[in-house]
CSV table of C-alpha atoms and ligand atoms in Angstrom, one decimal:
chain,number,residue,atom,x,y,z
L,333,MET,CA,40.3,126.0,-121.8
L,334,ALA,CA,38.4,128.9,-124.0
L,335,ASN,CA,41.3,130.6,-125.4
L,336,LYS,CA,38.4,131.9,-128.3
L,337,ILE,CA,35.1,132.6,-127.9
L,338,PRO,CA,32.9,133.5,-130.3
L,339,LYS,CA,30.4,136.6,-130.3
L,340,ARG,CA,27.3,134.1,-130.8
L,341,ILE,CA,28.0,131.4,-128.6
L,342,PRO,CA,26.5,127.5,-129.5
L,343,TYR,CA,24.4,127.4,-126.6
L,344,PHE,CA,22.9,124.5,-124.7
L,345,PRO,CA,20.8,125.3,-121.9
L,346,GLY,CA,19.3,121.8,-120.9
L,347,CYS,CA,16.3,121.2,-119.5
L,348,SER,CA,15.9,123.1,-116.6
L,349,MET,CA,16.9,126.1,-117.4
L,350,ALA,CA,14.1,125.6,-120.4
L,351,THR,CA,11.4,125.1,-118.4
L,352,THR,CA,11.0,125.2,-113.9
L,353,ALA,CA,14.2,127.7,-114.3
L,354,LYS,CA,13.4,130.3,-116.8
L,355,GLU,CA,14.3,133.8,-114.7
L,356,ASN,CA,17.8,131.5,-114.3
L,357,ASN,CA,18.4,131.3,-118.0
L,358,GLN,CA,16.7,134.9,-118.7
L,359,SER,CA,19.0,136.5,-116.6
L,360,LEU,CA,21.8,134.5,-118.2
L,361,ASN,CA,21.6,135.5,-121.6
L,362,ALA,CA,20.7,139.1,-120.2
L,363,MET,CA,24.6,139.1,-117.9
L,364,CYS,CA,26.1,137.4,-121.7
L,365,GLN,CA,24.4,140.2,-123.7
L,366,SER,CA,25.8,142.9,-121.1
L,367,LEU,CA,29.3,141.6,-121.7
L,368,GLY,CA,29.1,141.9,-125.5
L,369,TYR,CA,28.0,138.2,-126.3
L,370,LYS,CA,25.2,136.5,-127.6
L,371,LEU,CA,23.5,132.8,-126.6
L,372,VAL,CA,22.5,131.1,-129.5
L,373,GLU,CA,20.8,127.8,-128.5
L,374,LEU,CA,21.8,125.2,-130.4
L,375,LYS,CA,19.1,124.6,-132.9
L,376,ASP,CA,16.0,121.3,-131.9
L,377,TRP,CA,18.3,121.0,-128.8
L,378,ASN,CA,17.6,117.2,-126.8
L,379,CYS,CA,18.1,116.3,-123.3
L,380,CYS,CA,21.4,116.1,-122.3
L,381,GLY,CA,20.1,112.0,-120.9
L,382,SER,CA,20.7,113.6,-116.9
L,383,SER,CA,22.2,111.1,-114.2
L,384,SER,CA,18.8,108.5,-115.0
L,385,ALA,CA,20.4,107.4,-117.8
L,386,HIS,CA,24.1,107.8,-117.4
L,387,SER,CA,22.9,105.6,-114.1
L,388,LEU,CA,20.3,103.4,-116.3
L,389,ASN,CA,22.7,102.7,-119.6
L,390,HIS,CA,25.9,104.2,-120.3
L,391,ASP,CA,25.2,103.9,-124.2
L,392,LEU,CA,22.1,106.1,-124.2
L,393,ALA,CA,24.2,108.4,-122.5
L,394,VAL,CA,27.3,109.1,-125.1
L,395,ASP,CA,23.8,108.7,-127.3
L,396,LEU,CA,22.3,111.6,-126.2
L,397,ALA,CA,25.1,113.7,-125.7
L,398,SER,CA,26.2,113.3,-129.1
L,399,ARG,CA,23.1,114.4,-131.1
L,400,ASN,CA,23.9,117.3,-128.8
L,401,PHE,CA,27.1,117.2,-130.3
L,402,SER,CA,26.4,117.1,-134.4
L,403,LEU,CA,24.6,120.0,-134.1
L,404,VAL,CA,27.9,122.4,-132.6
L,405,PRO,CA,28.6,124.5,-136.4
L,406,LYS,CA,32.5,123.2,-136.9
L,407,GLY,CA,35.1,125.5,-135.0
L,408,LYS,CA,32.7,126.9,-131.8
L,409,PRO,CA,32.4,125.9,-128.5
L,410,MET,CA,29.6,125.4,-127.2
L,411,LEU,CA,28.1,127.2,-124.0
L,412,VAL,CA,26.6,124.7,-121.4
L,413,ALA,CA,24.2,127.0,-118.3
L,414,CYS,CA,24.3,123.8,-116.3
L,415,PRO,CA,27.0,122.1,-114.3
L,416,SER,CA,25.0,118.6,-114.0
L,417,CYS,CA,24.6,118.5,-118.0
L,418,LEU,CA,28.4,120.0,-119.1
L,419,LEU,CA,29.6,116.8,-116.3
L,420,ARG,CA,27.5,114.4,-118.5
L,421,LEU,CA,28.4,116.3,-121.8
L,422,ARG,CA,31.9,116.2,-120.9
L,423,GLN,CA,32.1,112.3,-119.8
L,424,ALA,CA,30.8,111.6,-122.7
L,425,HIS,CA,32.5,113.5,-125.0
L,426,HIS,CA,35.1,112.3,-122.7
L,427,ARG,CA,34.3,108.4,-123.5
L,428,LEU,CA,33.9,109.1,-127.7
L,429,CYS,CA,37.2,110.2,-127.3
L,430,GLN,CA,38.8,107.0,-126.1
L,431,SER,CA,36.6,104.4,-127.4
L,432,TYR,CA,36.8,104.0,-131.7
L,433,ASP,CA,33.7,101.7,-131.8
L,434,ALA,CA,31.2,104.8,-130.0
L,435,ARG,CA,33.7,107.1,-132.9
L,436,VAL,CA,32.0,105.3,-135.4
L,437,ARG,CA,28.8,104.7,-134.0
L,438,TYR,CA,28.6,108.4,-133.9
L,439,GLU,CA,29.5,108.8,-137.5
L,440,HIS,CA,27.8,106.2,-138.5
L,441,LYS,CA,24.4,108.3,-136.7
L,442,TRP,CA,24.9,111.7,-137.3
L,443,GLY,CA,26.6,111.2,-140.6
L,444,ARG,CA,30.1,113.5,-140.0
L,445,PRO,CA,33.2,113.3,-138.3
L,446,PHE,CA,33.8,113.0,-134.1
L,447,ASP,CA,35.1,116.3,-133.0
L,448,PRO,CA,37.3,115.8,-130.1
L,449,THR,CA,38.5,119.1,-130.2
L,450,LEU,CA,34.9,120.1,-129.7
L,451,GLU,CA,35.3,122.7,-126.1
L,452,ILE,CA,32.3,122.2,-124.0
L,453,ILE,CA,32.6,125.4,-121.8
L,454,HIS,CA,30.4,126.5,-118.9
L,455,TYR,CA,29.6,130.1,-118.4
L,456,PHE,CA,32.4,130.4,-115.5
L,457,ASP,CA,35.0,130.6,-118.2
L,458,LEU,CA,33.3,133.0,-120.0
L,459,LEU,CA,33.6,135.4,-117.0
L,460,GLU,CA,37.0,134.5,-116.7
L,461,HIS,CA,38.0,135.1,-120.0
L,462,VAL,CA,36.1,138.4,-120.0
L,463,GLY,CA,38.1,139.4,-116.9
L,464,LEU,CA,34.3,140.3,-114.8
L,465,GLU,CA,36.5,142.0,-112.3
L,466,LYS,CA,38.2,144.2,-114.9
L,467,HIS,CA,34.4,144.9,-116.8
L,468,PRO,CA,32.4,147.8,-116.4
L,469,HIS,CA,29.2,147.9,-114.4
L,470,LEU,CA,26.4,149.6,-114.3
L,471,ARG,CA,25.0,149.4,-110.4
L,472,THR,CA,26.6,148.3,-107.1
L,473,LEU,CA,25.5,145.6,-105.3
L,474,ASN,CA,25.2,147.7,-102.5
L,475,GLY,CA,27.0,146.0,-100.1
L,476,LEU,CA,24.6,143.0,-100.2
L,477,SER,CA,26.3,139.9,-98.2
L,478,PHE,CA,26.0,136.2,-99.6
L,479,VAL,CA,27.5,132.9,-98.8
L,480,THR,CA,28.3,130.8,-102.2
L,481,TYR,CA,26.7,127.4,-102.4
L,482,TYR,CA,28.4,125.5,-105.9
L,483,GLY,CA,26.9,122.1,-104.6
L,484,CYS,CA,28.9,118.6,-106.8
L,485,MET,CA,29.4,121.8,-109.4
L,486,LEU,CA,33.1,121.9,-108.1
L,487,ALA,CA,33.4,118.0,-108.0
L,488,GLN,CA,35.9,116.2,-110.1
L,489,PRO,CA,35.7,112.6,-110.7
L,490,PRO,CA,39.7,111.4,-111.9
L,491,ASP,CA,38.5,111.1,-115.7
L,492,MET,CA,37.6,115.0,-115.0
L,493,GLN,CA,40.7,116.7,-113.7
L,494,HIS,CA,42.5,118.4,-116.1
L,495,TYR,CA,39.3,120.8,-116.5
L,496,LYS,CA,39.3,124.4,-114.7
L,497,ALA,CA,36.8,123.9,-111.6
L,498,HIS,CA,36.4,127.5,-110.7
L,499,ARG,CA,36.9,127.4,-107.2
L,500,GLY,CA,35.9,130.8,-105.9
L,501,LEU,CA,35.0,132.6,-108.7
L,502,MET,CA,31.5,133.4,-107.6
L,503,GLU,CA,33.0,135.1,-104.8
L,504,LYS,CA,35.7,136.8,-106.6
L,505,ALA,CA,33.0,138.4,-109.2
L,506,LEU,CA,30.6,139.3,-106.3
L,507,ILE,CA,33.0,141.2,-104.5
L,508,ALA,CA,34.3,143.0,-107.5
L,509,LEU,CA,30.3,143.9,-108.1
L,510,GLY,CA,30.1,145.3,-104.4
L,511,ALA,CA,28.9,142.7,-102.3
L,512,GLU,CA,30.4,140.9,-99.5
L,513,GLU,CA,31.0,137.4,-98.4
L,514,LYS,CA,30.2,135.5,-95.2
L,515,PRO,CA,32.5,133.1,-94.4
L,516,TRP,CA,30.1,129.2,-94.1
L,517,GLY,CA,31.0,125.4,-94.2
L,518,TYR,CA,28.7,124.0,-96.9
L,519,GLY,CA,29.3,125.6,-100.6
L,520,ALA,CA,30.6,122.5,-101.7
L,521,ARG,CA,27.6,119.9,-99.6
L,522,CYS,CA,25.5,117.9,-102.2
L,523,CYS,CA,21.7,119.7,-103.2
L,524,GLY,CA,20.3,116.1,-103.1
L,525,THR,CA,19.2,116.1,-106.4
L,526,PHE,CA,16.7,113.0,-107.0
L,527,LEU,CA,17.2,111.9,-103.5
L,528,SER,CA,14.5,115.3,-103.1
L,529,VAL,CA,12.2,113.6,-104.3
L,530,VAL,CA,12.7,109.9,-103.5
L,531,ARG,CA,13.8,110.7,-100.7
L,532,PRO,CA,12.7,113.8,-99.2
L,533,GLU,CA,12.3,112.3,-95.9
L,534,VAL,CA,16.4,111.7,-96.8
L,535,VAL,CA,17.3,115.0,-98.2
L,536,THR,CA,14.6,117.7,-95.6
L,537,PRO,CA,17.4,117.6,-92.5
L,538,LEU,CA,20.3,118.2,-94.9
L,539,ILE,CA,18.4,120.8,-96.7
L,540,ASP,CA,18.0,122.9,-93.7
L,541,GLU,CA,21.0,122.0,-91.8
L,542,ILE,CA,22.4,124.2,-95.1
L,543,MET,CA,19.7,126.5,-94.5
L,544,VAL,CA,20.6,127.4,-90.9
L,545,ASP,CA,24.7,127.2,-91.2
L,546,ALA,CA,23.3,130.1,-94.0
L,547,VAL,CA,21.5,132.1,-91.7
L,548,GLN,CA,23.6,131.9,-89.1
L,549,SER,CA,26.2,133.5,-91.5
L,550,LYS,CA,24.7,136.3,-91.0
L,551,ALA,CA,24.5,136.5,-95.3
L,552,ASP,CA,21.5,137.9,-96.9
L,553,CYS,CA,21.3,135.2,-99.3
L,554,ILE,CA,22.5,132.4,-101.0
L,555,VAL,CA,23.7,132.1,-104.5
L,556,THR,CA,23.8,129.2,-106.3
L,557,ALA,CA,24.9,128.8,-109.7
L,558,CYS,CA,22.9,125.4,-110.2
L,559,SER,CA,19.1,125.3,-110.7
L,560,MET,CA,18.9,122.0,-109.3
L,561,CYS,CA,20.3,122.9,-106.2
L,562,HIS,CA,18.9,126.1,-106.4
L,563,LEU,CA,15.0,124.1,-106.4
L,564,ASN,CA,15.7,121.9,-104.0
L,565,LEU,CA,17.2,124.3,-101.1
L,566,GLU,CA,13.6,126.2,-101.8
L,567,MET,CA,11.4,123.5,-102.2
L,568,ARG,CA,12.6,121.5,-99.6
L,569,VAL,CA,13.6,123.7,-96.6
L,570,THR,CA,11.7,123.5,-93.4
L,571,SER,CA,13.9,125.5,-90.8
L,572,LYS,CA,11.9,128.7,-89.8
L,573,LYS,CA,14.3,131.0,-90.1
L,574,LYS,CA,15.8,130.9,-94.4
L,575,ILE,CA,16.4,133.7,-96.5
L,576,PRO,CA,16.4,134.0,-99.9
L,577,VAL,CA,18.0,131.8,-102.2
L,578,MET,CA,20.1,133.7,-105.8
L,579,HIS,CA,20.3,132.5,-109.0
L,580,PHE,CA,24.2,134.0,-109.0
L,581,SER,CA,23.1,135.3,-113.2
L,582,GLU,CA,20.3,137.1,-111.5
L,583,LEU,CA,23.1,139.1,-109.4
L,584,LEU,CA,25.9,139.2,-112.4
L,585,ALA,CA,22.4,140.1,-114.8
L,586,ILE,CA,21.3,143.5,-112.3
L,587,ALA,CA,25.3,144.9,-111.6
L,588,LEU,CA,25.7,144.4,-115.0
L,589,GLY,CA,23.2,146.3,-116.7
L,590,ASP,CA,19.2,144.8,-116.8
L,591,ALA,CA,17.9,145.9,-113.8
L,592,GLY,CA,17.0,143.1,-113.3
L,593,LYS,CA,13.4,142.1,-114.1
L,594,LYS,CA,10.6,141.2,-111.2
L,595,ASP,CA,9.1,138.7,-112.8
L,596,TRP,CA,12.6,137.0,-112.4
L,597,PHE,CA,12.2,137.2,-108.6
L,598,THR,CA,8.1,136.1,-108.5
L,599,ARG,CA,9.1,133.1,-109.4
L,600,HIS,CA,10.7,132.1,-106.5
L,601,LEU,CA,9.3,130.3,-103.5
L,602,ILE,CA,12.2,131.9,-100.8
L,603,ASP,CA,10.7,135.8,-102.0
L,604,PRO,CA,14.3,138.0,-102.5
L,605,ILE,CA,12.1,141.2,-103.5
L,606,PRO,CA,12.2,142.8,-100.0
L,607,LEU,CA,15.2,142.1,-99.5
L,608,LEU,CA,16.2,143.4,-102.8
L,609,ARG,CA,14.5,146.5,-101.9
L,610,ALA,CA,15.9,146.8,-98.7
L,611,ARG,CA,19.3,147.5,-100.4
L,612,GLY,CA,18.4,149.3,-103.4
L,613,ILE,CA,19.3,147.0,-105.4
L,614,LEU,CA,15.4,146.9,-107.1
T,96,MET,CA,35.7,76.9,-84.1
T,97,PRO,CA,33.2,78.8,-86.0
T,98,LYS,CA,32.4,78.2,-89.8
T,99,PRO,CA,34.6,81.0,-91.3
T,100,ALA,CA,31.7,83.9,-93.5
T,101,LEU,CA,33.9,83.9,-96.3
T,102,LYS,CA,36.5,81.2,-98.2
T,103,LEU,CA,39.2,83.2,-98.7
T,104,LYS,CA,40.4,80.6,-101.3
T,105,LYS,CA,36.8,80.1,-103.4
T,106,LEU,CA,37.1,84.4,-103.8
T,107,ASP,CA,35.4,85.8,-107.2
T,108,LYS,CA,37.5,88.2,-108.4
T,109,SER,CA,35.5,88.3,-112.5
T,110,PHE,CA,33.1,90.4,-110.4
T,111,ALA,CA,35.7,92.8,-109.7
T,112,ASP,CA,37.3,92.8,-113.4
T,113,LYS,CA,33.9,93.5,-114.7
T,114,VAL,CA,33.2,96.4,-112.4
T,115,ASN,CA,36.8,97.7,-113.1
T,116,ARG,CA,35.9,97.3,-116.5
T,117,LEU,CA,32.8,98.7,-117.0
T,118,ALA,CA,33.7,101.7,-114.3
T,119,HIS,CA,36.9,102.9,-115.9
T,120,THR,CA,38.8,102.6,-112.5
T,121,ASP,CA,41.2,100.4,-110.4
T,122,SER,CA,39.0,99.6,-107.3
T,123,ARG,CA,42.0,97.6,-106.1
T,124,MET,CA,44.0,100.9,-105.1
T,125,CYS,CA,41.0,101.2,-102.2
T,126,PHE,CA,43.3,101.4,-98.8
T,127,GLN,CA,39.7,101.9,-96.5
T,128,CYS,CA,41.2,105.4,-95.6
T,129,ARG,CA,36.8,105.7,-95.3
T,130,ALA,CA,37.1,109.8,-96.6
T,131,CYS,CA,34.2,109.1,-99.0
T,132,TYR,CA,32.7,107.4,-96.1
T,133,ASN,CA,33.0,110.7,-94.1
T,134,THR,CA,32.3,113.3,-97.4
T,135,CYS,CA,29.2,110.9,-98.7
T,136,PRO,CA,26.0,113.4,-97.9
T,137,PHE,CA,24.1,110.4,-97.5
T,138,VAL,CA,25.8,107.9,-96.6
T,139,GLN,CA,22.9,107.6,-93.1
T,140,ALA,CA,20.3,106.2,-95.6
T,141,MET,CA,22.0,103.7,-96.9
T,142,ASP,CA,23.0,99.5,-95.8
T,143,TYR,CA,26.2,99.5,-96.5
T,144,SER,CA,28.7,102.5,-97.1
T,145,PRO,CA,30.8,102.9,-99.8
T,146,PRO,CA,34.0,101.5,-98.5
T,147,ALA,CA,32.1,99.1,-97.6
T,148,ILE,CA,30.3,97.9,-101.0
T,149,LEU,CA,34.0,98.4,-102.7
T,150,ARG,CA,35.2,96.2,-100.5
T,151,LEU,CA,33.0,93.3,-100.6
T,152,VAL,CA,33.0,93.9,-104.5
T,153,LEU,CA,36.9,93.3,-104.1
T,154,LEU,CA,35.3,90.3,-102.0
T,155,GLY,CA,33.2,88.7,-105.3
T,156,GLN,CA,29.8,89.2,-103.0
T,157,GLU,CA,27.7,90.3,-106.0
T,158,LYS,CA,24.7,89.6,-104.6
T,159,THR,CA,24.6,91.3,-100.9
T,160,VAL,CA,26.5,94.8,-103.6
T,161,LEU,CA,23.7,94.4,-106.3
T,162,ASN,CA,20.7,94.4,-103.1
T,163,SER,CA,21.9,96.8,-101.0
T,164,THR,CA,20.0,100.6,-101.1
T,165,THR,CA,23.2,101.7,-101.2
T,166,ILE,CA,23.4,101.6,-105.4
T,167,TRP,CA,20.0,103.1,-105.4
T,168,THR,CA,20.5,106.1,-102.9
T,169,CYS,CA,23.7,107.1,-104.6
T,170,VAL,CA,22.8,110.5,-106.8
T,171,GLY,CA,26.4,110.6,-108.4
T,172,CYS,CA,27.4,113.8,-107.0
T,173,ASN,CA,30.6,112.9,-107.3
T,174,THR,CA,32.2,114.0,-103.8
T,175,CYS,CA,33.5,110.3,-102.8
T,176,SER,CA,35.6,110.3,-106.6
T,177,THR,CA,36.9,113.5,-105.1
T,178,ILE,CA,38.1,113.3,-102.4
T,179,CYS,CA,39.5,109.5,-103.1
T,180,PRO,CA,43.6,109.6,-102.5
T,181,GLN,CA,43.8,107.2,-104.7
T,182,ARG,CA,42.1,107.9,-107.7
T,183,VAL,CA,38.7,105.5,-107.3
T,184,ASP,CA,35.7,107.1,-109.2
T,185,MET,CA,34.0,105.4,-106.9
T,186,ALA,CA,30.5,107.1,-108.6
T,187,ALA,CA,31.1,105.3,-112.0
T,188,VAL,CA,31.6,101.8,-109.2
T,189,MET,CA,28.1,102.9,-108.4
T,190,ASP,CA,27.1,103.5,-111.4
T,191,ALA,CA,28.1,100.6,-112.7
T,192,LEU,CA,26.5,98.4,-110.0
T,193,ARG,CA,23.1,100.0,-111.2
T,194,GLN,CA,23.7,98.9,-114.0
T,195,ILE,CA,24.4,95.0,-114.0
T,196,ALA,CA,21.8,95.0,-111.1
T,197,LEU,CA,19.5,96.2,-114.1
T,198,GLU,CA,21.3,94.1,-116.4
T,199,GLN,CA,21.5,90.9,-114.1
T,200,GLY,CA,16.6,91.9,-113.3
T,201,VAL,CA,17.9,92.0,-109.6
T,202,MET,CA,14.6,93.9,-108.0
T,203,PRO,CA,15.6,97.1,-106.7
T,204,ALA,CA,16.3,97.5,-103.2
T,205,GLN,CA,14.7,100.7,-102.8
T,206,PRO,CA,12.8,100.7,-106.2
T,207,GLU,CA,11.4,104.2,-105.6
T,208,ALA,CA,14.6,105.2,-107.8
T,209,LEU,CA,14.5,103.1,-111.0
T,210,ILE,CA,11.0,104.6,-111.0
T,211,PHE,CA,12.0,107.9,-110.5
T,212,HIS,CA,15.0,107.3,-113.7
T,213,ASN,CA,12.5,105.2,-115.5
T,214,ALA,CA,10.4,108.1,-115.9
T,215,ILE,CA,12.8,110.5,-117.1
T,216,LEU,CA,13.7,108.1,-119.4
T,217,ASP,CA,10.2,107.8,-120.7
T,218,SER,CA,9.9,111.4,-120.7
T,219,ILE,CA,12.8,112.2,-122.7
T,220,LYS,CA,10.9,109.7,-125.4
T,221,LYS,CA,8.2,111.4,-125.9
T,222,TYR,CA,9.6,115.3,-125.7
T,223,GLY,CA,13.2,114.8,-125.8
T,224,ARG,CA,13.5,117.1,-123.1
T,225,THR,CA,12.4,116.0,-119.6
T,226,HIS,CA,9.3,118.0,-118.0
T,227,LYS,CA,9.0,117.9,-114.9
T,228,LEU,CA,5.1,117.5,-114.0
T,229,ASP,CA,5.1,114.9,-116.7
T,230,VAL,CA,7.7,112.5,-115.1
T,231,MET,CA,5.9,114.5,-111.5
T,232,ILE,CA,3.2,112.4,-112.8
T,233,ARG,CA,5.0,109.1,-114.1
T,234,TYR,CA,6.4,108.6,-110.6
T,235,LYS,CA,3.7,109.1,-108.4
T,236,VAL,CA,1.9,106.8,-110.5
T,237,LYS,CA,4.0,104.3,-110.7
T,238,ASN,CA,4.7,105.1,-107.1
T,239,LEU,CA,1.2,104.7,-106.2
T,240,ASP,CA,2.2,108.2,-104.4
T,241,LEU,CA,-0.4,110.8,-105.2
T,242,PHE,CA,-0.6,112.5,-102.1
T,243,SER,CA,2.5,113.4,-100.7
T,244,ASP,CA,3.9,116.5,-101.4
T,245,VAL,CA,0.4,118.5,-102.6
T,246,ASP,CA,1.6,121.2,-100.9
T,247,VAL,CA,5.3,121.6,-102.6
T,248,GLY,CA,4.0,120.5,-106.0
T,249,LEU,CA,1.4,123.2,-105.4
T,250,LYS,CA,3.5,126.1,-104.4
T,251,MET,CA,6.0,125.0,-107.5
T,252,PHE,CA,3.1,125.2,-110.0
T,253,VAL,CA,1.7,128.8,-108.8
T,254,LYS,CA,5.3,129.3,-109.3
T,255,ARG,CA,4.7,128.1,-112.8
T,256,LYS,CA,7.6,126.2,-111.9
T,257,LEU,CA,5.9,123.5,-113.2
T,258,ASP,CA,5.2,124.5,-116.3
T,259,MET,CA,1.8,122.8,-118.6
T,260,LEU,CA,3.5,122.9,-121.8
T,261,PRO,CA,7.2,121.0,-122.6
T,262,SER,CA,9.6,121.9,-124.5
T,263,ARG,CA,10.0,119.7,-126.6
T,264,VAL,CA,12.5,118.2,-129.7
T,265,LYS,CA,10.8,118.5,-133.4
T,266,ASN,CA,13.1,115.7,-134.4
T,267,LEU,CA,11.6,113.0,-131.7
T,268,VAL,CA,11.9,110.0,-134.2
T,269,GLN,CA,16.2,110.4,-134.4
T,270,VAL,CA,16.1,110.9,-130.3
T,271,ARG,CA,13.8,107.9,-129.7
T,272,SER,CA,15.7,105.9,-132.2
T,273,LEU,CA,18.6,106.2,-129.9
T,274,PHE,CA,16.7,104.1,-127.3
T,275,PRO,CA,17.0,100.3,-127.5
T,276,ASN,CA,14.9,98.0,-128.3
T,277,GLY,CA,13.5,96.9,-124.8
T,278,ASN,CA,13.3,100.3,-124.2
T,279,GLY,CA,11.3,101.7,-126.8
T,280,ASN,CA,8.3,101.0,-126.8
T,281,GLY,CA,7.2,101.6,-123.0
T,282,LYS,CA,9.2,98.9,-121.8
T,283,SER,CA,11.2,100.1,-118.2
T,284,TYR,CA,14.3,98.8,-117.0
T,285,GLY,CA,14.8,96.2,-114.3
T,286,LYS,CA,11.1,94.8,-115.5
D,918,LIG,S1,38.5,107.4,-100.3
D,918,LIG,FE1,39.4,106.0,-102.0
D,918,LIG,S2,40.1,104.8,-101.1
D,918,LIG,FE2,39.6,106.2,-99.0
D,918,LIG,S3,37.5,104.0,-98.8
D,918,LIG,FE3,37.3,105.8,-100.1
D,918,LIG,S4,37.6,104.3,-102.5
D,918,LIG,FE4,38.8,103.7,-100.7
D,919,LIG,S1,28.7,110.3,-105.3
D,919,LIG,FE1,27.2,108.6,-104.3
D,919,LIG,S2,28.8,107.6,-103.1
D,919,LIG,FE2,29.7,109.3,-103.8
D,919,LIG,S3,29.4,110.9,-102.4
D,919,LIG,FE3,27.7,111.4,-104.2
D,919,LIG,S4,25.7,109.6,-103.3
D,919,LIG,FE4,27.6,109.4,-101.9
């Protein structure tokens, strides 16, 4: 996967990044820039359909994803930031590869041939490609201790097992940048996604369980690469003791160059500024 | 002798076939090891556990399955599909079951989930993208639940997490054309 990544990468932000998680989007852009890549937003992209289209109508889920595929310049990969969009887009692409009828529909609808070789990559693929550990960084994370929260992004249903699950990538990167890992048991527990709205009474205790274990691990913060996880962790936690939840991209952006914009952190519901100041990172 | 609950000779296999076809998986491979049960984070909130649903599918118990809260509680996190030693794609089975339930007009045992999914799709239809504030308002109005979670909503609002102005697609006609007729003019799924 991702042998050749162009310096200007077609970029699919997804709805969360474009709205609720702007700080994630901005820090991701800053981080890529420090690495010498420019994310070029796909012109007029639409929602990938999220779990809702997938839940109610498979064809609609494929169609919504298809329109986005049709916007990618030929021969270029498509970089996706949100793990949930990534999975939905890859699943739709897989369906298109498998179904002749779906491909005919694609060509009819978008007036161009379907590209079975289109690479749909996550920014983790980019990080692995550049070899972050070897990349010069301007600032160290000063022993900031963390636990990594991947949520469901490491999950691989049978159809998707040919894609790489980047287990351990966040830990490796953060340690290379001077942070310290703490062991814990909740790194791959689902955050509840939409159940957080629909059945808050079910999700709240689960989120509290995650937070309590994170606090017990003696970490300074939880690091996540998913805006949805970030939001659910911050929004649903009720336990008294809690630690900040950082976007992985924010920490990378801080270490690789951009000093970290304070207005990223004022958008957090659990204020990380005192912690970052105490560690001399901000 | 007590009356048997199921007559094995009369089992309807067509339901399992349909589910397998829609889910692109072979649920007959399940050997009930319950790994998925142990790993599903939301099993406590379901009336039938994921492996129980699968067994009911194999036994042709369509009505029970389609009326379960399980299929509307499942969030599709794929934890079960990843751990299954038999490569059964449980999350895809749940997807297939939701679609069959809607197709057959079965009222979801947990309507809030369907209301939420419809609110998301309505938002996509309107803006081409999901707009959180719009989704929340639609969800709350339809669910007649205007006052719960006000504090959480306020917190998010203050932090500018719920933007007033949606990010939207320019070529909305194109996006709207993707929705089937039944859902193209304000109508929602499952109604
Ligand atoms: S993990 Fe797989 S084999 Fe085991 S009970 Fe679940 S579906 Fe069946
Ligand atoms: S996909 Fe559904 S059934 Fe499977 S673990 Fe997640 S919530 Fe449970």
